[in-house]
Short mmCIF file of C-alpha atoms and ligand atoms in Angstrom, two decimals:
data_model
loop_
_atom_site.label_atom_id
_atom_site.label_comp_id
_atom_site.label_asym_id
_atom_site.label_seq_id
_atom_site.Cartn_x
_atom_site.Cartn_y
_atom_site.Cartn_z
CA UNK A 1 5.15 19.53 7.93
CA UNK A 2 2.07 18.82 6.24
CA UNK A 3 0.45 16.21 4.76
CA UNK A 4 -2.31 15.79 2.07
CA UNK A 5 -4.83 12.73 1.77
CA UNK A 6 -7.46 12.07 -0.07
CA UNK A 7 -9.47 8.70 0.16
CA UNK A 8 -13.06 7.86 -1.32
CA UNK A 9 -15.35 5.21 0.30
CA UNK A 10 -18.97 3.86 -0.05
CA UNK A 11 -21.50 4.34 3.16
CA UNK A 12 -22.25 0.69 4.21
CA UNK A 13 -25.31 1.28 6.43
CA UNK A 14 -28.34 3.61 5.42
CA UNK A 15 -28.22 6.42 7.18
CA UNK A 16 -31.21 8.59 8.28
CA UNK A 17 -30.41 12.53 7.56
CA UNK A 18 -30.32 13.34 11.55
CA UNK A 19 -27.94 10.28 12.29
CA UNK A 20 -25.55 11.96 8.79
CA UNK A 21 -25.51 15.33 10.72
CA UNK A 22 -24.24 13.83 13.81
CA UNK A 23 -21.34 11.85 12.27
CA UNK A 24 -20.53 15.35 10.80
CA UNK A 25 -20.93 17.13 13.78
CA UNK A 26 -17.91 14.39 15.82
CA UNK A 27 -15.78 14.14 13.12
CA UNK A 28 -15.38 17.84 12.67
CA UNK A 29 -14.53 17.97 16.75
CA UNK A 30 -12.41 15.10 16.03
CA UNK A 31 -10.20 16.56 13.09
CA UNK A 32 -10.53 20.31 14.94
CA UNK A 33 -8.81 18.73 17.90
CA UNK A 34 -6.33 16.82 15.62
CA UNK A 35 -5.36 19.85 13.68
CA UNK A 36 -6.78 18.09 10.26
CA UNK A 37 -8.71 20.37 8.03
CA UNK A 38 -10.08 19.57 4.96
CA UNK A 39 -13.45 18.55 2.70
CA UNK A 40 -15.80 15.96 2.31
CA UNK A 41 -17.63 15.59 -0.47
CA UNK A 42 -21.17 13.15 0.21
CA UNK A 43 -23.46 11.86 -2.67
CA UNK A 44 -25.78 9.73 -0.41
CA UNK A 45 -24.14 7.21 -0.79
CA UNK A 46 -19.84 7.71 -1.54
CA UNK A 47 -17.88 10.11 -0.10
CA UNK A 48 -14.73 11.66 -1.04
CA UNK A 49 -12.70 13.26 1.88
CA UNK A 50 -9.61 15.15 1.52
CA UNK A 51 -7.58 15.40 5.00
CA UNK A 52 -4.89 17.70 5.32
CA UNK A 53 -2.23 18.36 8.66
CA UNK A 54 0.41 17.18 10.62
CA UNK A 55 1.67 13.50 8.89
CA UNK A 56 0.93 11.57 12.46
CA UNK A 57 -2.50 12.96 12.85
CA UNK A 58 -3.74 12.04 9.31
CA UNK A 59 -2.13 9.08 9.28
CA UNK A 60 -4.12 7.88 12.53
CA UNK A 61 -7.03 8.77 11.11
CA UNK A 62 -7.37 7.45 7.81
CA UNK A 63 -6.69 4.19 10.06
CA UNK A 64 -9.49 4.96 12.05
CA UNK A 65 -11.41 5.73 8.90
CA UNK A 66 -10.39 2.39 7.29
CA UNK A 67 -11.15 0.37 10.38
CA UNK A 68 -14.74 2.03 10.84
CA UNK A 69 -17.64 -0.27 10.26
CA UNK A 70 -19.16 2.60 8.13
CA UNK A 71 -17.26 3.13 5.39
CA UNK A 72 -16.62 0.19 3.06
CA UNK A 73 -14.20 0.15 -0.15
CA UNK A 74 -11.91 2.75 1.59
CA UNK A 75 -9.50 3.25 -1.40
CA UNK A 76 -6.69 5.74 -1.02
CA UNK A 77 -6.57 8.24 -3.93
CA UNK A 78 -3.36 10.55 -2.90
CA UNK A 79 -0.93 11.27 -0.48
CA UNK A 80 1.21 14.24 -0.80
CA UNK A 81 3.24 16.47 0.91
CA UNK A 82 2.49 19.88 0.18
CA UNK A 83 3.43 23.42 1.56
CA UNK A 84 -0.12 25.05 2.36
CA UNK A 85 -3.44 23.62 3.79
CA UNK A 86 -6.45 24.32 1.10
CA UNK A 87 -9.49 24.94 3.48
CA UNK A 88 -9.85 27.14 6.00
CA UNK A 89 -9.27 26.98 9.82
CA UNK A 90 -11.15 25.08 12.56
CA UNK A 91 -13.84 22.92 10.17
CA UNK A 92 -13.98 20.72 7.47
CA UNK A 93 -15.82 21.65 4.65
CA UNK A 94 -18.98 19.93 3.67
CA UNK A 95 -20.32 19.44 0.12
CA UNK A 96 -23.49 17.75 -0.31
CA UNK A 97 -24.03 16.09 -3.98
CA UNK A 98 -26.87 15.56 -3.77
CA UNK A 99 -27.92 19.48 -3.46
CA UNK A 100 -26.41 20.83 -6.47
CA UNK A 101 -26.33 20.26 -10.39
CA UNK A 102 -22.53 17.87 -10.61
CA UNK A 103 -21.54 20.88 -13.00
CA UNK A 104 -21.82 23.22 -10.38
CA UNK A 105 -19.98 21.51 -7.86
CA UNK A 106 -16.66 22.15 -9.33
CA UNK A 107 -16.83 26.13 -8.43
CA UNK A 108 -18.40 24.73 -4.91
CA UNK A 109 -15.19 23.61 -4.21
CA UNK A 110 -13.14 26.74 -4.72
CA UNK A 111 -15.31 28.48 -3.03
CA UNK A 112 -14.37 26.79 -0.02
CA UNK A 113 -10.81 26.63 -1.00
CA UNK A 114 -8.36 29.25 0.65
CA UNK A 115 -7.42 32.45 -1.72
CA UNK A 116 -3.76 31.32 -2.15
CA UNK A 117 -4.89 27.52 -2.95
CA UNK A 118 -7.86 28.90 -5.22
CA UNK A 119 -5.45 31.03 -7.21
CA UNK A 120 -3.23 27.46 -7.89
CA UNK A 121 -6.01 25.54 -8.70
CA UNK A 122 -5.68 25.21 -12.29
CA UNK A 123 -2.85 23.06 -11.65
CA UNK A 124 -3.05 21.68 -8.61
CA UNK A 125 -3.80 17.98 -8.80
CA UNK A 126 -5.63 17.60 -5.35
CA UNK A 127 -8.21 20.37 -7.01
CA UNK A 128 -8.25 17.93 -9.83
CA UNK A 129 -8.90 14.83 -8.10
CA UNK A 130 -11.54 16.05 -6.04
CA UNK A 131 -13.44 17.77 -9.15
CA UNK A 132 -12.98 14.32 -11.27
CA UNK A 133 -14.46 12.45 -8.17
CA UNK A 134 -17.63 14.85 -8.01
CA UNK A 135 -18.31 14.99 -11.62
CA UNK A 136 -17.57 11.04 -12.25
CA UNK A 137 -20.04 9.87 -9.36
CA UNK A 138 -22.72 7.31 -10.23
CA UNK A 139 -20.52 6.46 -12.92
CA UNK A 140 -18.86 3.15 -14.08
CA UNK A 141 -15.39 4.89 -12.35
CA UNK A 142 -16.78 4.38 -9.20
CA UNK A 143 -17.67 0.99 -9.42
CA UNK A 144 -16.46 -1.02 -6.66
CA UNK A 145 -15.79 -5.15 -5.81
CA UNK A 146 -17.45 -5.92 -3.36
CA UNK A 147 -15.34 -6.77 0.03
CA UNK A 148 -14.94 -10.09 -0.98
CA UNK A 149 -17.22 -11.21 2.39
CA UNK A 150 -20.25 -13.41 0.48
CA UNK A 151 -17.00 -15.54 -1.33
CA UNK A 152 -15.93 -19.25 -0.65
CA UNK A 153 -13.70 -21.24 -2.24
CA UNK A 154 -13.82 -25.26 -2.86
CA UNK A 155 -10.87 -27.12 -4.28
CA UNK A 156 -11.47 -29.26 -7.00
CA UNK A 157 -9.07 -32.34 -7.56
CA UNK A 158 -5.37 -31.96 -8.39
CA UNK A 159 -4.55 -34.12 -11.46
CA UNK A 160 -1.71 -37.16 -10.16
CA UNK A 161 1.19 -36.26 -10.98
CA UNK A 162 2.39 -38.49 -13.98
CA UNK A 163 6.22 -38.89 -12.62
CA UNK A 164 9.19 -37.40 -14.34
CA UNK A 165 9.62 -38.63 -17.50
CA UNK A 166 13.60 -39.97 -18.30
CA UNK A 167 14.15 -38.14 -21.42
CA UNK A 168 12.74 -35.21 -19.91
CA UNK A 169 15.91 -32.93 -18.96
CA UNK A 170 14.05 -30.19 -17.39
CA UNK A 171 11.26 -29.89 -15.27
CA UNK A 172 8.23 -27.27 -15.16
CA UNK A 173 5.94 -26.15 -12.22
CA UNK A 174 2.49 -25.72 -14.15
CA UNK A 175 0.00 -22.90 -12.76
CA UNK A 176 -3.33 -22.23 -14.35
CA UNK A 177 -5.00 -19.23 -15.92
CA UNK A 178 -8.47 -19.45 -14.68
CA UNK A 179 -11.75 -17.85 -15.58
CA UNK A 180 -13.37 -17.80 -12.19
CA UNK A 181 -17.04 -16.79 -13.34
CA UNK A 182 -17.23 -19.29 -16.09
CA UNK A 183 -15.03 -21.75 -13.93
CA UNK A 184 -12.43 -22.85 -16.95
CA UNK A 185 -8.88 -23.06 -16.73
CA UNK A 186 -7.94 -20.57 -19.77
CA UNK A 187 -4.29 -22.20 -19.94
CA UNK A 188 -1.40 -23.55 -17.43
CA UNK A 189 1.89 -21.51 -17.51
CA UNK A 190 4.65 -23.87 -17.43
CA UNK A 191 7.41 -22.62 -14.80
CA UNK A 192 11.00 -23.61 -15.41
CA UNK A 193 12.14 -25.28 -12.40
CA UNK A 194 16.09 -25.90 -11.49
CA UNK A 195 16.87 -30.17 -10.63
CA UNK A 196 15.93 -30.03 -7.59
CA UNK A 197 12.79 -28.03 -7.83
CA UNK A 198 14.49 -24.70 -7.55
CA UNK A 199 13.34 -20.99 -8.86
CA UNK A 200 14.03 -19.97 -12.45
CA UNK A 201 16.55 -17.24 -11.75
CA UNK A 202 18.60 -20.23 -9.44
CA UNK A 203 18.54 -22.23 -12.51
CA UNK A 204 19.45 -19.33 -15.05
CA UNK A 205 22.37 -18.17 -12.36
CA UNK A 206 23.67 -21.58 -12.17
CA UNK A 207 24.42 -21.52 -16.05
CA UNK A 208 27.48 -19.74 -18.00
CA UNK A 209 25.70 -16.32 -19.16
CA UNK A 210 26.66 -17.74 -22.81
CA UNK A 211 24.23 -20.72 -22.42
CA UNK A 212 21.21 -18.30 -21.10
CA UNK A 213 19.34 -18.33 -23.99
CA UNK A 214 20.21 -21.65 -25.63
CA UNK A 215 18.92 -23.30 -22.77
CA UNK A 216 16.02 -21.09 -22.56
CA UNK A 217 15.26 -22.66 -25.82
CA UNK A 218 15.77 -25.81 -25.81
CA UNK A 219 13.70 -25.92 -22.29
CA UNK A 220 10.75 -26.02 -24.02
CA UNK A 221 11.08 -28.98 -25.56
CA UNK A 222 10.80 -30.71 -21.88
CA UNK A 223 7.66 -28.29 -21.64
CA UNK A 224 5.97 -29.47 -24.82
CA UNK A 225 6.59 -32.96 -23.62
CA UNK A 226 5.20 -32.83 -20.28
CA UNK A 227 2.07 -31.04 -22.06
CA UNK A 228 1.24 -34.00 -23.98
CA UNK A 229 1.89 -36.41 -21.11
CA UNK A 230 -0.36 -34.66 -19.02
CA UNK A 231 -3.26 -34.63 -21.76
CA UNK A 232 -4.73 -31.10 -21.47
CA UNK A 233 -6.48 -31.67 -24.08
CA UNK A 234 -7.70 -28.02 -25.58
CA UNK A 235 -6.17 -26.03 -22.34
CA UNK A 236 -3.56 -24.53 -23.73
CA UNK A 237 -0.17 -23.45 -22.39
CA UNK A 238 2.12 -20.94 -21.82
CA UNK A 239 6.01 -20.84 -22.19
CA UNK A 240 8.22 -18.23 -20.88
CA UNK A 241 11.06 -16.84 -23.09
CA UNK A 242 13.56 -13.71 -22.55
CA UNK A 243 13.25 -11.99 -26.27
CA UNK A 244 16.65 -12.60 -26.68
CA UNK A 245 16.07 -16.33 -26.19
CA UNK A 246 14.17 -15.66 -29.69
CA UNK A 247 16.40 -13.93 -31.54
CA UNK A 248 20.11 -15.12 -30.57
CA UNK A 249 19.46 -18.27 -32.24
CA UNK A 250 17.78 -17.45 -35.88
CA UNK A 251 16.27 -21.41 -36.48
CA UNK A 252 14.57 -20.63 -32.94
CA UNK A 253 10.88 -20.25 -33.86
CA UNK A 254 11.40 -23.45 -35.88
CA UNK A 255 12.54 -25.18 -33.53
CA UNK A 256 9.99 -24.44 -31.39
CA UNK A 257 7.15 -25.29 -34.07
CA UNK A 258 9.00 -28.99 -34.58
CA UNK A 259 9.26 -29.75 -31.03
CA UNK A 260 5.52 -28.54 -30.53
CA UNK A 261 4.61 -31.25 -33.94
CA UNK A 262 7.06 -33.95 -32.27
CA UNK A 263 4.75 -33.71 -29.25
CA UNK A 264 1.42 -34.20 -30.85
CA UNK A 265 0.50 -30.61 -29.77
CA UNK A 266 -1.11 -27.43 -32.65
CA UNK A 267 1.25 -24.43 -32.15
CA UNK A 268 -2.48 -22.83 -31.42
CA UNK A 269 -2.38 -24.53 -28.40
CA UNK A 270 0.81 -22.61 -27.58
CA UNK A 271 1.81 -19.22 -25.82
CA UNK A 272 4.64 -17.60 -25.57
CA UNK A 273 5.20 -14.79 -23.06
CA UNK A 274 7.92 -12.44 -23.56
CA UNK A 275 9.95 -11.98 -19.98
CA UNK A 276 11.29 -8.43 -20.93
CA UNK A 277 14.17 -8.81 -18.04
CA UNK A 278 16.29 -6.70 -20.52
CA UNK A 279 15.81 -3.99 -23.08
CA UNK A 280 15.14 -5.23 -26.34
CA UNK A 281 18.59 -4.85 -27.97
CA UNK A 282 17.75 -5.25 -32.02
CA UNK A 283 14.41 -4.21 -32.57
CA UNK A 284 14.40 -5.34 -35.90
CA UNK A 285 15.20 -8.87 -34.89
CA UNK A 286 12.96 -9.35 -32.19
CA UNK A 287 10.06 -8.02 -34.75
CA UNK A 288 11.16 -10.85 -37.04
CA UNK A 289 11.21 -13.26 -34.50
CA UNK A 290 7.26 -12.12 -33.55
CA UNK A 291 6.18 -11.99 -36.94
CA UNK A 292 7.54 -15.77 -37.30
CA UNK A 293 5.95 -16.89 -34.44
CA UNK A 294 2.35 -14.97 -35.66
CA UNK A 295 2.73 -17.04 -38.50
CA UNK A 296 3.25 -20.07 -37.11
CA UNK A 297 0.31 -19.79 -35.67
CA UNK A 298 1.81 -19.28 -32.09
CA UNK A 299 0.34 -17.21 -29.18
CA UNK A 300 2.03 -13.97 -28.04
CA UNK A 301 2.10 -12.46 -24.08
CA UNK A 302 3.84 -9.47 -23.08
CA UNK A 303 4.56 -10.66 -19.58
CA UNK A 304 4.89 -8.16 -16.19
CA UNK A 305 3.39 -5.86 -18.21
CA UNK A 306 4.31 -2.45 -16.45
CA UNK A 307 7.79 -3.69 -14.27
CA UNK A 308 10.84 -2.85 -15.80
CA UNK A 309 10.79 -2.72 -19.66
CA UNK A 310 7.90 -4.46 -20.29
CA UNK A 311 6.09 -0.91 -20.83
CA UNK A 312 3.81 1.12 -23.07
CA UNK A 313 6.27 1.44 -26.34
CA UNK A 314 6.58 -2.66 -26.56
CA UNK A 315 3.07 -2.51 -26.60
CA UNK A 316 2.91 0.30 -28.90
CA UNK A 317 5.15 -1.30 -31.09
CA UNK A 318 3.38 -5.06 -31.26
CA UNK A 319 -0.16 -6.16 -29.87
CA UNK A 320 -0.17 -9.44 -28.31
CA UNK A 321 -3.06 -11.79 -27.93
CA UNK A 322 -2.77 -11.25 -23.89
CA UNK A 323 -1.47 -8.70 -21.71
CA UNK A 324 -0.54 -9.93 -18.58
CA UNK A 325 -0.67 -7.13 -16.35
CA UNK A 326 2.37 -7.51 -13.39
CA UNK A 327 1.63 -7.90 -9.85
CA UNK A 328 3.13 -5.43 -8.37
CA UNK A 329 0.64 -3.34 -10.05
CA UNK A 330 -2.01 -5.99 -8.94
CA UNK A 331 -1.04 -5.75 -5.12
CA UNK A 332 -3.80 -4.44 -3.03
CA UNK A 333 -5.62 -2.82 -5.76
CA UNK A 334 -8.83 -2.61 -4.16
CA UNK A 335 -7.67 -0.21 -1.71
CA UNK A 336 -4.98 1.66 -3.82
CA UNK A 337 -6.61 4.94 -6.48
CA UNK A 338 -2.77 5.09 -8.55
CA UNK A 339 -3.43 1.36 -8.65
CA UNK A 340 -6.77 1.18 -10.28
CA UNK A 341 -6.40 4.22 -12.56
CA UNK A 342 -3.68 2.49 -14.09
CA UNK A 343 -5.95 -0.81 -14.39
CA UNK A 344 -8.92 0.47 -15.84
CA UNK A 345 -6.64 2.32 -18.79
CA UNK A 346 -5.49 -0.74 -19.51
CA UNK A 347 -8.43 -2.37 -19.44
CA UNK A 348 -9.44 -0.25 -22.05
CA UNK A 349 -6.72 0.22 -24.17
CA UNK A 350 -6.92 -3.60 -24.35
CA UNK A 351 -10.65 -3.58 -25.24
CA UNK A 352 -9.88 -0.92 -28.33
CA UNK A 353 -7.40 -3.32 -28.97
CA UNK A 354 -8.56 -7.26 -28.55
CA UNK A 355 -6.14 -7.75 -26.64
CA UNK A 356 -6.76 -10.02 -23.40
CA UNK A 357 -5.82 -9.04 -20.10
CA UNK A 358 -4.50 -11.12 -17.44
CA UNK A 359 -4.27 -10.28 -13.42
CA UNK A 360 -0.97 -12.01 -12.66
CA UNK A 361 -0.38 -12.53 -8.60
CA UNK A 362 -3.78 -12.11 -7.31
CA UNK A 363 -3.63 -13.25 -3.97
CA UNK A 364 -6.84 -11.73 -2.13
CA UNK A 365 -10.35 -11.69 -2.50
CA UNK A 366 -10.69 -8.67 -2.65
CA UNK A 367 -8.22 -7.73 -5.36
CA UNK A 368 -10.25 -10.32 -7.61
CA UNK A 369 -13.52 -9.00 -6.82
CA UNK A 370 -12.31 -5.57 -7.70
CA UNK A 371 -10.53 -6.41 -11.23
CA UNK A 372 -13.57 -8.73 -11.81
CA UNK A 373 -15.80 -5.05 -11.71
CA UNK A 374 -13.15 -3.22 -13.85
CA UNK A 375 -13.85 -5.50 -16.52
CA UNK A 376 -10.86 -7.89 -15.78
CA UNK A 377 -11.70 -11.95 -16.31
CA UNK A 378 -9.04 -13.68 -16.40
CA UNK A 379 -6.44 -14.29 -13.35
CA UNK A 380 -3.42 -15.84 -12.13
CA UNK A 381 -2.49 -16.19 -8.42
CA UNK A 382 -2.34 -17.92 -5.28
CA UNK A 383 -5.68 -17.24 -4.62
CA UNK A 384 -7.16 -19.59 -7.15
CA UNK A 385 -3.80 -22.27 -7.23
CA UNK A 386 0.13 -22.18 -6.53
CA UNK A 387 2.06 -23.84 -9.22
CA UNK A 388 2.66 -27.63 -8.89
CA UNK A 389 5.30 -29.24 -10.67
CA UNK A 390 5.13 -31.30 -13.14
CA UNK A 391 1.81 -32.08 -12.59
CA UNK A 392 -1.68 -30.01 -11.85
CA UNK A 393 -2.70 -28.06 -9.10
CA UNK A 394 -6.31 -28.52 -8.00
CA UNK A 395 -7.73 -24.89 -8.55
CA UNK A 396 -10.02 -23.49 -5.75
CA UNK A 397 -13.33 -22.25 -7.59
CA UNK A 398 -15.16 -19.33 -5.46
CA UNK A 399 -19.11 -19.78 -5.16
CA UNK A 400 -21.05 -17.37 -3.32
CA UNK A 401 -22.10 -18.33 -0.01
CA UNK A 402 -25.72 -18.33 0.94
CA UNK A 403 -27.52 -15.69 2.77
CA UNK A 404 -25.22 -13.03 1.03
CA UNK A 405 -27.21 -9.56 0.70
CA UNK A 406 -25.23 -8.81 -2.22
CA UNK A 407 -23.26 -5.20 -3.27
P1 LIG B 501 6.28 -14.90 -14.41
O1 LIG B 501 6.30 -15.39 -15.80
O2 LIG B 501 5.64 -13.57 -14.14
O3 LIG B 501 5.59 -16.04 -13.57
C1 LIG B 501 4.81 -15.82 -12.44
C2 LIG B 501 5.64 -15.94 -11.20
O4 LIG B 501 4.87 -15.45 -10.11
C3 LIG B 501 5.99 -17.38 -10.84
O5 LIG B 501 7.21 -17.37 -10.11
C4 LIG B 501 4.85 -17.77 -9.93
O6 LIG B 501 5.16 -18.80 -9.05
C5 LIG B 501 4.65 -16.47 -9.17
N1 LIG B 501 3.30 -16.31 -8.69
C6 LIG B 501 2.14 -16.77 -9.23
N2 LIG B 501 1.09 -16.39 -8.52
C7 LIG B 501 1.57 -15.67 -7.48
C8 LIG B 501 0.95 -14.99 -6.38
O7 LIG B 501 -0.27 -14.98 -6.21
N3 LIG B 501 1.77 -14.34 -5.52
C9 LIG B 501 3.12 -14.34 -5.66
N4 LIG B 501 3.86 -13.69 -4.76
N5 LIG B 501 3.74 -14.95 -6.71
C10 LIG B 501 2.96 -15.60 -7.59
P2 LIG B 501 8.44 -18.26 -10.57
O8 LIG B 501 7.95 -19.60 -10.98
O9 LIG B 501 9.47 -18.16 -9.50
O10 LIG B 501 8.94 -17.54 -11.86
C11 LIG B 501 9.54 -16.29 -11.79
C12 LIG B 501 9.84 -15.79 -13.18
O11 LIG B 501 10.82 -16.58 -13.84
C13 LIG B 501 8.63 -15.87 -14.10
O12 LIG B 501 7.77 -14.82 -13.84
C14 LIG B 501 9.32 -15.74 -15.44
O13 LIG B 501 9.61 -14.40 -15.74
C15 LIG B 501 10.63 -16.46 -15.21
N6 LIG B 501 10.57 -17.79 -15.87
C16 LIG B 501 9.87 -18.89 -15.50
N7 LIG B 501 10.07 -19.89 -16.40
C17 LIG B 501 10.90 -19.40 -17.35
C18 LIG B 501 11.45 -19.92 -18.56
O14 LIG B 501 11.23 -21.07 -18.96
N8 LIG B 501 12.25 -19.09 -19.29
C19 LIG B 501 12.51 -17.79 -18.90
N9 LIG B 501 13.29 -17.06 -19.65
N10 LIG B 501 12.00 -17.27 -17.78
C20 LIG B 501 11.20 -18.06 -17.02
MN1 LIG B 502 5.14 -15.60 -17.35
MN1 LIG B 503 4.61 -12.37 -15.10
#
């Protein structure tokens, strides 16, 4: 068996040219006695290494890599199984950047590929990977968070909670939308919550399947309310709806836009985010039911963007105002490649677009600082507050510490 990694990283100490030759000269005596061939690829200051052998052996040492105080940003491009090695025998290959025009470097590397993994290069994606690397470096693709080291966070105050109101049949946890860098709360997304404080699917599961959407509906009248009890003033707010919710009921956008009036509240203040548990069963109905709510004057989300059926032909087929990108795609992107290839094309297709995006989930540091460099501004997650219900979290601002050297 044999495995195939490839990983890029950024050098976090300066290195003199005698100390670089050194690490070369251990590591290749390391990976010789390992069995792990491969290629490095060194611009002064990022490498890209490919490691190829037996699964245990490069396995142990990407952790090695990832724990060593040297290389910072360690984010996993590919792992793959694959029948052949690509390089040659007892040492890995060695490409230094910095030596040769980045046009060249592509035919560098097949020069030091083996003759049956030069002939498959043209479509062999570990070729590709390791030619887009050389040729993108320096470049905005490369761009890194920082680790997320020179960050603190202070709490502000959590708004008191204003009691459950008696006419209100259905409470809401409320989590905010934050700009971190401008330190605004964007908007709070209002969370149905079962009686007794319970998850949305317990609630939904606890109803006859026949009331699902009705009550999704009418829900957000006990949203609307709590919004104007809690006065958040131009903050707006998100609901959540299953499209169905929309378009089982044909009055349901007006009802929506009275209960928003009967509140005191502008329907610009308002959000909704399509939860696309589902397929979309009658495209022409749910298009209705967005056009009605665009002309309402209501907000439009496609939520988990990327899980399930919230994918690339809703969004073909209708731009919302935000994207809110899911996080399972948001997990641990500062060390995942898939990951952040996936990010940054949305980032852009949303820039070519005007549409907004949104990092749901983010619960690390170092995801934010990471999505923060791609271009991402806005976030939702544990890192910056957990929902509260029926009242406001207090949100925990980051501020950079003192004393921080910066990235
Ligand atoms: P969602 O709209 O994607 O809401 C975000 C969910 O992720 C919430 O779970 C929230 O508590 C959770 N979350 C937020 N930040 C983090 C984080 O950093 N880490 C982790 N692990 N989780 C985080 P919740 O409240 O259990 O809601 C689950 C889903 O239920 C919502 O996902 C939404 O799809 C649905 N839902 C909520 N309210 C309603 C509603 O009124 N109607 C409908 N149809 N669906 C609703
Ligand atoms: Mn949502
Ligand atoms: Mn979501």
């Amino acid at each position: 068996m044999l495995s195939t990694l490839i990983y890029r990283s950024r050098l976090c100490s300066a290195m003199r040219a005698d100390d670089f030759d050194l690490l070369i000269r251990k590591a290749r005596v390391r990976n010789a006695s390992l069995n792990v061939t491969g290629i490095l690829l060194f611009d002064g200051s990022h490498f890209v290494q490919l490691l190829e052998g037996p699964p245990q052996a490069v396995e142990a040492l990407f952790d090695t890599i990832q724990r060593d105080p040297r290389h910072g940003s360690v984010v996993r491009l590919l792992r793959d199984q694959g029948p052949f090695r690509r390089f040659e025998g007892d040492q890995m290959a060695m490409i230094d950047l910095r030596e040769f025009e980045a046009a060249r470097v592509p035919s560098l590397i097949l020069d030091k590929m083996k003759k049956q993994a030069r002939l498959a290069a043209s479509d062999d994606r570990v070729a590709r990977i390791l030619t887009w690397y050389a040729l993108t470096r320096e470049t905005r693709l490369i761009a890194d968070g920082d680790d997320g080291a020179g960050w603190r966070f202070e709490a502000d105050a959590a708004l008191p909670e204003p009691g459950l109101g008696a006419e209100q049949a259905y409470q809401f946890a409320l989590q905010p939308i934050v700009e971190p860098m401008r330190r605004v709360i964007s908007s709070f997304e209002f969370l149905i919550r079962g009686p007794s404080g319970g998850s949305p699917q317990e609630l939904f599961s606890s109803v006859p399947p026949d009331q699902r959407y009705r009550i999704d509906l009418e829900s957000k009248a006990s949203a609307f309310r709590l919004a104007s009890r809690l006065h958040l003033d131009d903050i707006k707010l998100s609901v959540n709806l299953l499209p169905m919710s929309l378009v089982a009921d044909p009055s349901a956008v007006d009802f929506l836009v009275e209960q928003i009036a009967g509140c005191g509240l502008s329907p610009r203040q308002v959000i909704v985010e399509i939860t696309e548990e589902e397929a979309i069963v009658n495209q022409g109905d749910f298009g209705a039911a967005i056009e009605r709510l665009r002309r309402a004057g209501i907000g439009v989300a496609i939520d988990d963007f990327g899980a399930g059926f919230a994918g690339l032909s809703l969004l073909a087929d209708f731009q919302p105002d935000k994207l809110k990108i899911d996080r399972k795609i948001i997990q641990n992107i500062h060390s995942d490649g898939p990951r952040q290839a996936i990010v940054r094309a949305i980032v852009e297709v949303c820039a070519a677009l005007g549409i907004t995006p949104v990092a749901e989930g983010v619960e690390r540091v170092q995801e934010w600082r990471w999505l923060q460099a791609a271009g991402v501004e806005r976030f939702q997650g544990y890192l910056f507050a957990r929902p509260a219900l029926n009242g406001v979290p207090a949100v925990r601002w980051p501020r950079r510490s003192g004393g921080h050297r910066g990235s």
